């Protein structure tokens, strides 16, 4: 029997955004090794994700029992030793050196957030499928999506307000490179106001949070007064909705990161949190491994330094007082044009033919 165990993050588990990385690693490993995937177990998770994914509260028993048997752990040091950034290629090299594919049975464990989203890019379809299959996710997503105007830009704003493990920013605090911080409510309000100033009635907002509070209620009142809080399990449906948005306005949380990763579309980040080095921003640049001269972040910084700052990038930044970046305006204008059903062939639309074809048709009619 071949088994891959995707270990939960920590004894009590972690938030969904964190666990998706380990889950993605586990699935990729199961494909490379042609093995059965076990975990991550949800039964001990304090957020009760077992209810979302329909697993037993005792599912951790199997995960822990397998780890007590003889097994091999694919660790961060193993991953980095391969020189590969893609998790699947790194694992294949590691497994090849150990002849795993020639064995009829083994247990391999994977875990952690190391490697990040770049490592698990090929797991996006799998993770989408798991979220969509979770309890009530599609029904709850439809409940909101069906009320949106498909001809307008859809902006998903994620406001992380639950206090557990997060730190409030005080005036004058330097937060560059720091995670687990609360983004000030005024930043969300400023960003939404600037976006509305640019696109007016052609833009609609929906606000997502783990726990409503005064900042959230003020944002809803100003920019989506008809919004109502859903009841029940919304962790997965909210994430699915955020992936469908034309733009994500992010909190500094793994949940916002997961939504942006799964979407592949543009997102706005809180500028004061990003690491600033050699005139370039990076999200992971404060990490020890990414400060090395040969790190992916260092190589990307050298590349970004030669680019025009007004270019269009998936992730862009704003501070309170900033206007909407020019590159983002262009991206959203293109998305808005693409929403017009009159020029979408799938929606009974029509598009102009090339000039030479029109001239040829006119000549034929003469």
mmCIF file of C-alpha atoms in Angstrom:
data_model
loop_
_atom_site.group_PDB
_atom_site.id
_atom_site.type_symbol
_atom_site.label_atom_id
_atom_site.label_comp_id
_atom_site.label_asym_id
_atom_site.label_seq_id
_atom_site.Cartn_x
_atom_site.Cartn_y
_atom_site.Cartn_z
ATOM 1 C CA UNK A 1 0.000 0.000 0.000
ATOM 2 C CA UNK A 2 1.341 3.406 -1.000
ATOM 3 C CA UNK A 3 0.221 6.278 1.210
ATOM 4 C CA UNK A 4 0.949 10.010 1.353
ATOM 5 C CA UNK A 5 0.038 11.768 4.607
ATOM 6 C CA UNK A 6 -0.587 15.520 4.375
ATOM 7 C CA UNK A 7 0.000 16.477 7.996
ATOM 8 C CA UNK A 8 -2.157 19.142 9.577
ATOM 9 C CA UNK A 9 -0.385 22.359 10.536
ATOM 10 C CA UNK A 10 0.231 22.222 14.292
ATOM 11 C CA UNK A 11 -1.378 20.057 16.913
ATOM 12 C CA UNK A 12 -4.728 21.837 16.752
ATOM 13 C CA UNK A 13 -4.580 22.639 13.061
ATOM 14 C CA UNK A 14 -4.507 26.046 11.397
ATOM 15 C CA UNK A 15 -6.713 28.320 9.326
ATOM 16 C CA UNK A 16 -8.029 27.154 5.980
ATOM 17 C CA UNK A 17 -5.611 29.352 4.032
ATOM 18 C CA UNK A 18 -2.620 27.734 5.755
ATOM 19 C CA UNK A 19 -3.937 24.189 5.487
ATOM 20 C CA UNK A 20 -4.550 24.514 1.738
ATOM 21 C CA UNK A 21 -0.796 24.618 1.133
ATOM 22 C CA UNK A 22 -0.159 21.340 2.948
ATOM 23 C CA UNK A 23 -3.227 19.841 1.265
ATOM 24 C CA UNK A 24 -1.943 20.902 -2.155
ATOM 25 C CA UNK A 25 1.459 19.348 -1.401
ATOM 26 C CA UNK A 26 -0.194 16.127 -0.326
ATOM 27 C CA UNK A 27 -2.247 15.883 -3.493
ATOM 28 C CA UNK A 28 0.738 16.575 -5.754
ATOM 29 C CA UNK A 29 2.759 13.957 -3.857
ATOM 30 C CA UNK A 30 -0.053 11.423 -4.272
ATOM 31 C CA UNK A 31 -0.012 12.011 -8.038
ATOM 32 C CA UNK A 32 3.775 11.794 -8.391
ATOM 33 C CA UNK A 33 4.010 8.682 -6.219
ATOM 34 C CA UNK A 34 0.727 7.134 -7.410
ATOM 35 C CA UNK A 35 -0.357 6.808 -3.813
ATOM 36 C CA UNK A 36 -3.445 7.256 -1.652
ATOM 37 C CA UNK A 37 -3.752 10.661 0.028
ATOM 38 C CA UNK A 38 -4.612 10.816 3.726
ATOM 39 C CA UNK A 39 -5.225 14.159 5.441
ATOM 40 C CA UNK A 40 -4.954 16.810 6.408
ATOM 41 C CA UNK A 41 -7.199 15.652 9.241
ATOM 42 C CA UNK A 42 -9.794 18.173 10.353
ATOM 43 C CA UNK A 43 -11.125 16.538 13.514
ATOM 44 C CA UNK A 44 -8.885 18.414 15.952
ATOM 45 C CA UNK A 45 -9.035 21.750 14.156
ATOM 46 C CA UNK A 46 -10.506 24.346 16.480
ATOM 47 C CA UNK A 47 -12.325 25.928 13.522
ATOM 48 C CA UNK A 48 -14.264 22.688 12.964
ATOM 49 C CA UNK A 49 -13.521 22.284 9.281
ATOM 50 C CA UNK A 50 -14.682 18.676 9.656
ATOM 51 C CA UNK A 51 -18.185 20.106 9.245
ATOM 52 C CA UNK A 52 -17.244 21.691 5.904
ATOM 53 C CA UNK A 53 -15.570 18.611 4.450
ATOM 54 C CA UNK A 54 -17.763 15.933 6.016
ATOM 55 C CA UNK A 55 -15.004 14.084 7.838
ATOM 56 C CA UNK A 56 -15.073 12.345 11.192
ATOM 57 C CA UNK A 57 -14.010 14.124 14.370
ATOM 58 C CA UNK A 58 -11.674 11.121 14.791
ATOM 59 C CA UNK A 59 -9.986 11.381 11.388
ATOM 60 C CA UNK A 60 -6.759 12.450 13.115
ATOM 61 C CA UNK A 61 -6.424 8.924 14.538
ATOM 62 C CA UNK A 62 -5.513 7.500 11.118
ATOM 63 C CA UNK A 63 -3.093 10.351 10.378
ATOM 64 C CA UNK A 64 -1.292 9.847 13.674
ATOM 65 C CA UNK A 65 -1.312 6.036 13.423
ATOM 66 C CA UNK A 66 0.364 6.136 10.014
ATOM 67 C CA UNK A 67 3.077 8.395 11.358
ATOM 68 C CA UNK A 68 3.860 5.855 14.071
ATOM 69 C CA UNK A 69 4.631 3.266 11.404
ATOM 70 C CA UNK A 70 7.955 3.276 9.520
ATOM 71 C CA UNK A 71 7.729 6.169 7.099
ATOM 72 C CA UNK A 72 9.752 8.762 5.204
ATOM 73 C CA UNK A 73 9.260 12.506 5.626
ATOM 74 C CA UNK A 74 9.799 14.834 2.681
ATOM 75 C CA UNK A 75 11.091 17.835 4.603
ATOM 76 C CA UNK A 76 11.892 21.429 3.787
ATOM 77 C CA UNK A 77 15.605 20.622 3.683
ATOM 78 C CA UNK A 78 14.901 17.760 1.250
ATOM 79 C CA UNK A 79 12.876 20.134 -0.928
ATOM 80 C CA UNK A 80 15.545 22.835 -0.978
ATOM 81 C CA UNK A 81 18.317 20.323 -1.627
ATOM 82 C CA UNK A 82 16.755 19.468 -5.005
ATOM 83 C CA UNK A 83 17.123 23.054 -6.276
ATOM 84 C CA UNK A 84 13.582 22.864 -7.696
ATOM 85 C CA UNK A 85 10.812 25.325 -6.848
ATOM 86 C CA UNK A 86 7.962 23.171 -8.193
ATOM 87 C CA UNK A 87 6.907 20.738 -5.462
ATOM 88 C CA UNK A 88 6.122 17.904 -7.848
ATOM 89 C CA UNK A 89 9.484 18.028 -9.620
ATOM 90 C CA UNK A 90 11.332 18.305 -6.298
ATOM 91 C CA UNK A 91 9.479 15.339 -4.859
ATOM 92 C CA UNK A 92 10.085 13.268 -8.003
ATOM 93 C CA UNK A 93 13.845 13.825 -7.720
ATOM 94 C CA UNK A 94 13.803 12.903 -4.037
ATOM 95 C CA UNK A 95 11.666 9.815 -4.652
ATOM 96 C CA UNK A 96 13.839 8.728 -7.592
ATOM 97 C CA UNK A 97 16.958 8.753 -5.442
ATOM 98 C CA UNK A 98 15.199 6.400 -3.013
ATOM 99 C CA UNK A 99 13.604 4.146 -5.595
ATOM 100 C CA UNK A 100 10.122 4.727 -4.199
ATOM 101 C CA UNK A 101 8.284 4.079 -7.453
ATOM 102 C CA UNK A 102 9.786 0.608 -7.547
ATOM 103 C CA UNK A 103 8.271 -0.227 -4.146
ATOM 104 C CA UNK A 104 4.827 -1.702 -3.654
ATOM 105 C CA UNK A 105 4.274 -0.047 -0.282
ATOM 106 C CA UNK A 106 5.525 2.983 1.618
ATOM 107 C CA UNK A 107 4.324 5.898 3.747
ATOM 108 C CA UNK A 108 5.516 9.410 2.909
ATOM 109 C CA UNK A 109 4.615 12.497 4.940
ATOM 110 C CA UNK A 110 4.528 16.114 3.747
ATOM 111 C CA UNK A 111 3.670 19.227 5.722
ATOM 112 C CA UNK A 112 4.128 22.942 6.250
ATOM 113 C CA UNK A 113 3.854 26.173 4.308
ATOM 114 C CA UNK A 114 7.442 26.160 3.044
ATOM 115 C CA UNK A 115 7.713 26.433 -0.703
ATOM 116 C CA UNK A 116 4.600 28.590 -0.697
ATOM 117 C CA UNK A 117 2.181 28.975 -3.567
ATOM 118 C CA UNK A 118 4.808 28.794 -6.275
ATOM 119 C CA UNK A 119 5.508 25.204 -5.234
ATOM 120 C CA UNK A 120 1.874 24.039 -5.500
ATOM 121 C CA UNK A 121 0.698 25.891 -8.602
ATOM 122 C CA UNK A 122 -0.383 22.616 -10.231
ATOM 123 C CA UNK A 123 -2.709 21.845 -7.290
ATOM 124 C CA UNK A 124 -5.088 24.729 -7.983
ATOM 125 C CA UNK A 125 -7.673 22.654 -9.840
ATOM 126 C CA UNK A 126 -7.665 20.036 -7.060
ATOM 127 C CA UNK A 127 -8.141 22.644 -4.334
ATOM 128 C CA UNK A 128 -10.942 24.329 -6.283
ATOM 129 C CA UNK A 129 -12.670 20.956 -6.555
ATOM 130 C CA UNK A 130 -12.394 20.263 -2.823
ATOM 131 C CA UNK A 131 -13.777 23.656 -1.896
ATOM 132 C CA UNK A 132 -16.675 23.346 -4.341
ATOM 133 C CA UNK A 133 -17.521 19.877 -3.009
ATOM 134 C CA UNK A 134 -17.623 21.038 0.612
ATOM 135 C CA UNK A 135 -20.880 21.292 2.511
ATOM 136 C CA UNK A 136 -23.276 23.981 1.211
ATOM 137 C CA UNK A 137 -20.440 25.807 -0.565
ATOM 138 C CA UNK A 138 -21.961 26.010 -4.028
ATOM 139 C CA UNK A 139 -25.442 26.842 -2.746
ATOM 140 C CA UNK A 140 -24.148 29.654 -0.558
ATOM 141 C CA UNK A 141 -21.880 30.974 -3.304
ATOM 142 C CA UNK A 142 -24.823 31.010 -5.704
ATOM 143 C CA UNK A 143 -26.949 32.866 -3.161
ATOM 144 C CA UNK A 144 -24.590 35.843 -3.429
ATOM 145 C CA UNK A 145 -23.393 35.463 -7.015
ATOM 146 C CA UNK A 146 -26.958 35.394 -8.351
ATOM 147 C CA UNK A 147 -27.529 38.883 -6.929
ATOM 148 C CA UNK A 148 -24.481 40.394 -8.608
ATOM 149 C CA UNK A 149 -24.753 42.380 -11.835
ATOM 150 C CA UNK A 150 -22.631 40.449 -14.326
ATOM 151 C CA UNK A 151 -22.122 43.603 -16.376
ATOM 152 C CA UNK A 152 -20.289 45.344 -13.508
ATOM 153 C CA UNK A 153 -16.871 44.779 -11.979
ATOM 154 C CA UNK A 154 -17.014 42.629 -8.858
ATOM 155 C CA UNK A 155 -14.610 43.598 -6.064
ATOM 156 C CA UNK A 156 -14.155 41.209 -3.122
ATOM 157 C CA UNK A 157 -12.919 42.926 0.043
ATOM 158 C CA UNK A 158 -11.561 40.663 2.786
ATOM 159 C CA UNK A 159 -11.372 42.242 6.230
ATOM 160 C CA UNK A 160 -9.602 40.030 8.790
ATOM 161 C CA UNK A 161 -11.048 41.095 12.153
ATOM 162 C CA UNK A 162 -10.865 38.038 14.454
ATOM 163 C CA UNK A 163 -8.304 38.877 17.137
ATOM 164 C CA UNK A 164 -6.829 35.390 17.658
ATOM 165 C CA UNK A 165 -3.121 35.500 16.810
ATOM 166 C CA UNK A 166 -3.259 38.919 15.119
ATOM 167 C CA UNK A 167 -1.673 42.179 16.246
ATOM 168 C CA UNK A 168 -3.214 45.636 16.072
ATOM 169 C CA UNK A 169 -1.103 48.330 14.376
ATOM 170 C CA UNK A 170 -0.310 51.389 16.461
ATOM 171 C CA UNK A 171 0.518 54.782 14.922
ATOM 172 C CA UNK A 172 4.180 54.858 13.947
ATOM 173 C CA UNK A 173 4.634 51.070 13.934
ATOM 174 C CA UNK A 174 6.906 49.703 11.219
ATOM 175 C CA UNK A 175 5.056 46.672 9.861
ATOM 176 C CA UNK A 176 7.135 45.915 6.768
ATOM 177 C CA UNK A 177 7.575 42.177 6.444
ATOM 178 C CA UNK A 178 5.323 41.443 9.424
ATOM 179 C CA UNK A 179 2.417 39.016 9.159
ATOM 180 C CA UNK A 180 -0.540 38.485 11.488
ATOM 181 C CA UNK A 181 -1.308 42.198 11.616
ATOM 182 C CA UNK A 182 -4.627 43.983 11.315
ATOM 183 C CA UNK A 183 -4.977 46.315 8.367
ATOM 184 C CA UNK A 184 -6.511 49.616 9.541
ATOM 185 C CA UNK A 185 -10.152 50.063 8.615
ATOM 186 C CA UNK A 186 -9.371 53.434 7.056
ATOM 187 C CA UNK A 187 -7.258 51.699 4.401
ATOM 188 C CA UNK A 188 -10.189 49.609 3.179
ATOM 189 C CA UNK A 189 -12.439 52.658 3.111
ATOM 190 C CA UNK A 190 -9.865 54.691 1.191
ATOM 191 C CA UNK A 191 -9.249 51.955 -1.370
ATOM 192 C CA UNK A 192 -12.955 51.387 -1.991
ATOM 193 C CA UNK A 193 -13.585 55.122 -2.332
ATOM 194 C CA UNK A 194 -10.803 55.474 -4.903
ATOM 195 C CA UNK A 195 -12.048 52.492 -6.873
ATOM 196 C CA UNK A 196 -15.579 53.896 -6.886
ATOM 197 C CA UNK A 197 -14.218 57.265 -7.993
ATOM 198 C CA UNK A 198 -12.560 55.586 -10.991
ATOM 199 C CA UNK A 199 -15.415 53.290 -12.034
ATOM 200 C CA UNK A 200 -18.558 54.721 -10.442
ATOM 201 C CA UNK A 201 -21.700 52.691 -11.028
ATOM 202 C CA UNK A 202 -19.756 50.152 -13.085
ATOM 203 C CA UNK A 203 -18.305 48.626 -9.919
ATOM 204 C CA UNK A 204 -19.901 46.577 -7.128
ATOM 205 C CA UNK A 205 -18.415 45.501 -3.793
ATOM 206 C CA UNK A 206 -18.934 42.558 -1.481
ATOM 207 C CA UNK A 207 -17.275 42.388 1.930
ATOM 208 C CA UNK A 208 -16.007 39.224 3.598
ATOM 209 C CA UNK A 209 -14.897 38.797 7.189
ATOM 210 C CA UNK A 210 -14.348 36.196 9.879
ATOM 211 C CA UNK A 211 -16.154 38.338 12.443
ATOM 212 C CA UNK A 212 -18.204 41.515 11.851
ATOM 213 C CA UNK A 213 -17.162 44.644 13.703
ATOM 214 C CA UNK A 214 -17.492 48.433 13.441
ATOM 215 C CA UNK A 215 -14.917 48.672 10.611
ATOM 216 C CA UNK A 216 -16.732 46.026 8.586
ATOM 217 C CA UNK A 217 -20.170 47.507 9.218
ATOM 218 C CA UNK A 218 -18.990 50.969 8.144
ATOM 219 C CA UNK A 219 -17.536 49.590 4.895
ATOM 220 C CA UNK A 220 -20.777 47.741 4.113
ATOM 221 C CA UNK A 221 -22.855 50.822 4.918
ATOM 222 C CA UNK A 222 -20.868 52.993 2.521
ATOM 223 C CA UNK A 223 -20.276 50.645 -0.380
ATOM 224 C CA UNK A 224 -22.800 47.778 -0.294
ATOM 225 C CA UNK A 225 -25.673 48.761 2.011
ATOM 226 C CA UNK A 226 -27.872 45.908 0.824
ATOM 227 C CA UNK A 227 -25.408 43.218 1.887
ATOM 228 C CA UNK A 228 -26.637 40.679 4.435
ATOM 229 C CA UNK A 229 -24.540 38.303 6.503
ATOM 230 C CA UNK A 230 -25.019 34.645 5.659
ATOM 231 C CA UNK A 231 -25.512 32.067 8.377
ATOM 232 C CA UNK A 232 -24.000 28.611 8.628
ATOM 233 C CA UNK A 233 -20.767 27.422 7.090
ATOM 234 C CA UNK A 234 -19.323 30.031 4.737
ATOM 235 C CA UNK A 235 -15.553 29.459 4.971
ATOM 236 C CA UNK A 236 -15.414 27.627 1.637
ATOM 237 C CA UNK A 237 -18.184 29.502 -0.180
ATOM 238 C CA UNK A 238 -16.620 32.857 0.697
ATOM 239 C CA UNK A 239 -13.281 31.660 -0.645
ATOM 240 C CA UNK A 240 -14.911 30.469 -3.862
ATOM 241 C CA UNK A 241 -16.662 33.813 -4.315
ATOM 242 C CA UNK A 242 -13.447 35.722 -3.739
ATOM 243 C CA UNK A 243 -11.729 33.696 -6.468
ATOM 244 C CA UNK A 244 -14.463 34.752 -8.929
ATOM 245 C CA UNK A 245 -14.064 38.473 -8.279
ATOM 246 C CA UNK A 246 -12.462 40.812 -10.797
ATOM 247 C CA UNK A 247 -10.316 42.235 -7.986
ATOM 248 C CA UNK A 248 -9.490 41.172 -4.429
ATOM 249 C CA UNK A 249 -8.732 43.814 -1.764
ATOM 250 C CA UNK A 250 -6.683 41.776 0.692
ATOM 251 C CA UNK A 251 -6.126 41.573 4.391
ATOM 252 C CA UNK A 252 -2.695 40.441 5.582
ATOM 253 C CA UNK A 253 -3.836 36.852 6.022
ATOM 254 C CA UNK A 254 -3.392 33.454 4.437
ATOM 255 C CA UNK A 255 -7.100 33.468 3.545
ATOM 256 C CA UNK A 256 -6.654 36.465 1.243
ATOM 257 C CA UNK A 257 -3.481 34.897 -0.111
ATOM 258 C CA UNK A 258 -5.329 31.653 -0.883
ATOM 259 C CA UNK A 259 -8.119 33.494 -2.705
ATOM 260 C CA UNK A 260 -5.625 35.399 -4.844
ATOM 261 C CA UNK A 261 -3.620 32.232 -5.549
ATOM 262 C CA UNK A 262 -6.671 30.232 -6.599
ATOM 263 C CA UNK A 263 -8.016 33.088 -8.716
ATOM 264 C CA UNK A 264 -4.886 34.006 -10.630
ATOM 265 C CA UNK A 265 -6.411 37.475 -11.087
ATOM 266 C CA UNK A 266 -5.452 40.933 -9.773
ATOM 267 C CA UNK A 267 -5.353 41.849 -6.099
ATOM 268 C CA UNK A 268 -4.525 44.904 -3.994
ATOM 269 C CA UNK A 269 -2.178 44.651 -1.007
ATOM 270 C CA UNK A 270 -1.590 46.936 1.967
ATOM 271 C CA UNK A 271 1.591 48.790 0.936
ATOM 272 C CA UNK A 272 3.081 49.409 4.417
ATOM 273 C CA UNK A 273 3.297 45.646 5.072
ATOM 274 C CA UNK A 274 5.395 44.726 2.023
ATOM 275 C CA UNK A 275 9.155 44.379 2.261
ATOM 276 C CA UNK A 276 10.906 47.188 0.373
ATOM 277 C CA UNK A 277 14.351 46.376 -1.026
ATOM 278 C CA UNK A 278 16.313 48.055 -3.822
ATOM 279 C CA UNK A 279 13.254 50.048 -4.811
ATOM 280 C CA UNK A 280 11.065 46.943 -5.220
ATOM 281 C CA UNK A 281 8.288 45.400 -3.143
ATOM 282 C CA UNK A 282 8.086 41.740 -2.201
ATOM 283 C CA UNK A 283 5.743 39.755 0.001
ATOM 284 C CA UNK A 284 8.217 37.178 1.329
ATOM 285 C CA UNK A 285 11.386 39.263 1.170
ATOM 286 C CA UNK A 286 11.735 39.474 4.955
ATOM 287 C CA UNK A 287 12.130 35.699 5.301
ATOM 288 C CA UNK A 288 15.645 34.486 6.047
ATOM 289 C CA UNK A 289 15.821 32.193 3.016
ATOM 290 C CA UNK A 290 14.557 34.940 0.708
ATOM 291 C CA UNK A 291 17.232 37.410 1.845
ATOM 292 C CA UNK A 292 19.971 35.284 0.270
ATOM 293 C CA UNK A 293 21.462 36.656 -2.942
ATOM 294 C CA UNK A 294 20.467 33.556 -4.929
ATOM 295 C CA UNK A 295 16.902 33.328 -3.570
ATOM 296 C CA UNK A 296 13.831 33.518 -5.853
ATOM 297 C CA UNK A 297 12.925 36.864 -4.267
ATOM 298 C CA UNK A 298 16.400 38.301 -4.878
ATOM 299 C CA UNK A 299 16.314 37.175 -8.503
ATOM 300 C CA UNK A 300 12.831 38.610 -8.951
ATOM 301 C CA UNK A 301 13.927 41.906 -7.381
ATOM 302 C CA UNK A 302 16.737 42.227 -9.918
ATOM 303 C CA UNK A 303 14.217 41.621 -12.695
ATOM 304 C CA UNK A 304 11.617 44.032 -11.283
ATOM 305 C CA UNK A 305 14.166 46.825 -10.904
ATOM 306 C CA UNK A 306 14.386 47.078 -14.696
ATOM 307 C CA UNK A 307 10.616 47.283 -15.237
ATOM 308 C CA UNK A 308 8.378 50.302 -15.683
ATOM 309 C CA UNK A 309 6.578 50.978 -12.427
ATOM 310 C CA UNK A 310 3.357 51.687 -14.353
ATOM 311 C CA UNK A 311 3.194 48.160 -15.786
ATOM 312 C CA UNK A 312 0.324 45.792 -15.073
ATOM 313 C CA UNK A 313 1.043 43.197 -12.372
ATOM 314 C CA UNK A 314 -1.202 40.627 -10.663
ATOM 315 C CA UNK A 315 -0.548 42.158 -7.262
ATOM 316 C CA UNK A 316 -0.472 45.931 -6.790
ATOM 317 C CA UNK A 317 -0.198 48.178 -3.760
ATOM 318 C CA UNK A 318 -1.912 51.179 -2.237
ATOM 319 C CA UNK A 319 -1.493 53.372 0.818
ATOM 320 C CA UNK A 320 -4.011 55.723 2.335
ATOM 321 C CA UNK A 321 -3.689 58.788 0.120
ATOM 322 C CA UNK A 322 -2.759 56.899 -3.052
ATOM 323 C CA UNK A 323 -4.832 56.782 -6.197
ATOM 324 C CA UNK A 324 -5.621 53.519 -7.942
ATOM 325 C CA UNK A 325 -2.472 52.352 -9.777
ATOM 326 C CA UNK A 326 -2.576 53.113 -13.508
ATOM 327 C CA UNK A 327 -1.800 49.517 -14.401
ATOM 328 C CA UNK A 328 -4.717 48.264 -12.326
ATOM 329 C CA UNK A 329 -7.071 50.793 -13.916
ATOM 330 C CA UNK A 330 -6.117 49.473 -17.358
ATOM 331 C CA UNK A 331 -6.609 45.861 -16.276
ATOM 332 C CA UNK A 332 -10.039 46.570 -14.812
ATOM 333 C CA UNK A 333 -11.099 48.615 -17.844
ATOM 334 C CA UNK A 334 -10.283 45.613 -20.026
ATOM 335 C CA UNK A 335 -12.243 43.308 -17.719
ATOM 336 C CA UNK A 336 -15.196 45.695 -17.822
ATOM 337 C CA UNK A 337 -15.191 45.712 -21.629
ATOM 338 C CA UNK A 338 -15.088 41.920 -21.652
ATOM 339 C CA UNK A 339 -18.280 41.790 -19.566
ATOM 340 C CA UNK A 340 -20.411 43.325 -22.339
ATOM 341 C CA UNK A 341 -22.575 40.446 -23.717
ATOM 342 C CA UNK A 342 -23.033 42.325 -27.004
ATOM 343 C CA UNK A 343 -19.435 41.543 -27.944
ATOM 344 C CA UNK A 344 -19.324 38.015 -26.516
ATOM 345 C CA UNK A 345 -20.031 35.358 -29.122
ATOM 346 C CA UNK A 346 -21.179 32.933 -26.398
ATOM 347 C CA UNK A 347 -23.866 35.430 -25.321
ATOM 348 C CA UNK A 348 -25.364 35.901 -28.816
ATOM 349 C CA UNK A 349 -22.934 38.773 -29.271
ATOM 350 C CA UNK A 350 -21.150 39.923 -32.405
ATOM 351 C CA UNK A 351 -17.665 41.195 -33.190
ATOM 352 C CA UNK A 352 -16.450 43.129 -36.259
ATOM 353 C CA UNK A 353 -14.695 41.098 -38.939
ATOM 354 C CA UNK A 354 -11.227 41.972 -40.157
ATOM 355 C CA UNK A 355 -11.283 44.820 -42.691
ATOM 356 C CA UNK A 356 -9.941 42.686 -45.531
ATOM 357 C CA UNK A 357 -12.712 40.140 -45.016
ATOM 358 C CA UNK A 358 -15.365 42.856 -45.094
ATOM 359 C CA UNK A 359 -13.901 44.307 -48.275
ATOM 360 C CA UNK A 360 -13.810 40.856 -49.882
ATOM 361 C CA UNK A 361 -17.457 40.294 -48.946
ATOM 362 C CA UNK A 362 -18.459 43.634 -50.424
ATOM 363 C CA UNK A 363 -16.603 42.848 -53.652
ATOM 364 C CA UNK A 364 -18.315 39.468 -53.917
ATOM 365 C CA UNK A 365 -21.720 41.075 -53.560
ATOM 366 C CA UNK A 366 -20.915 43.513 -56.359
#
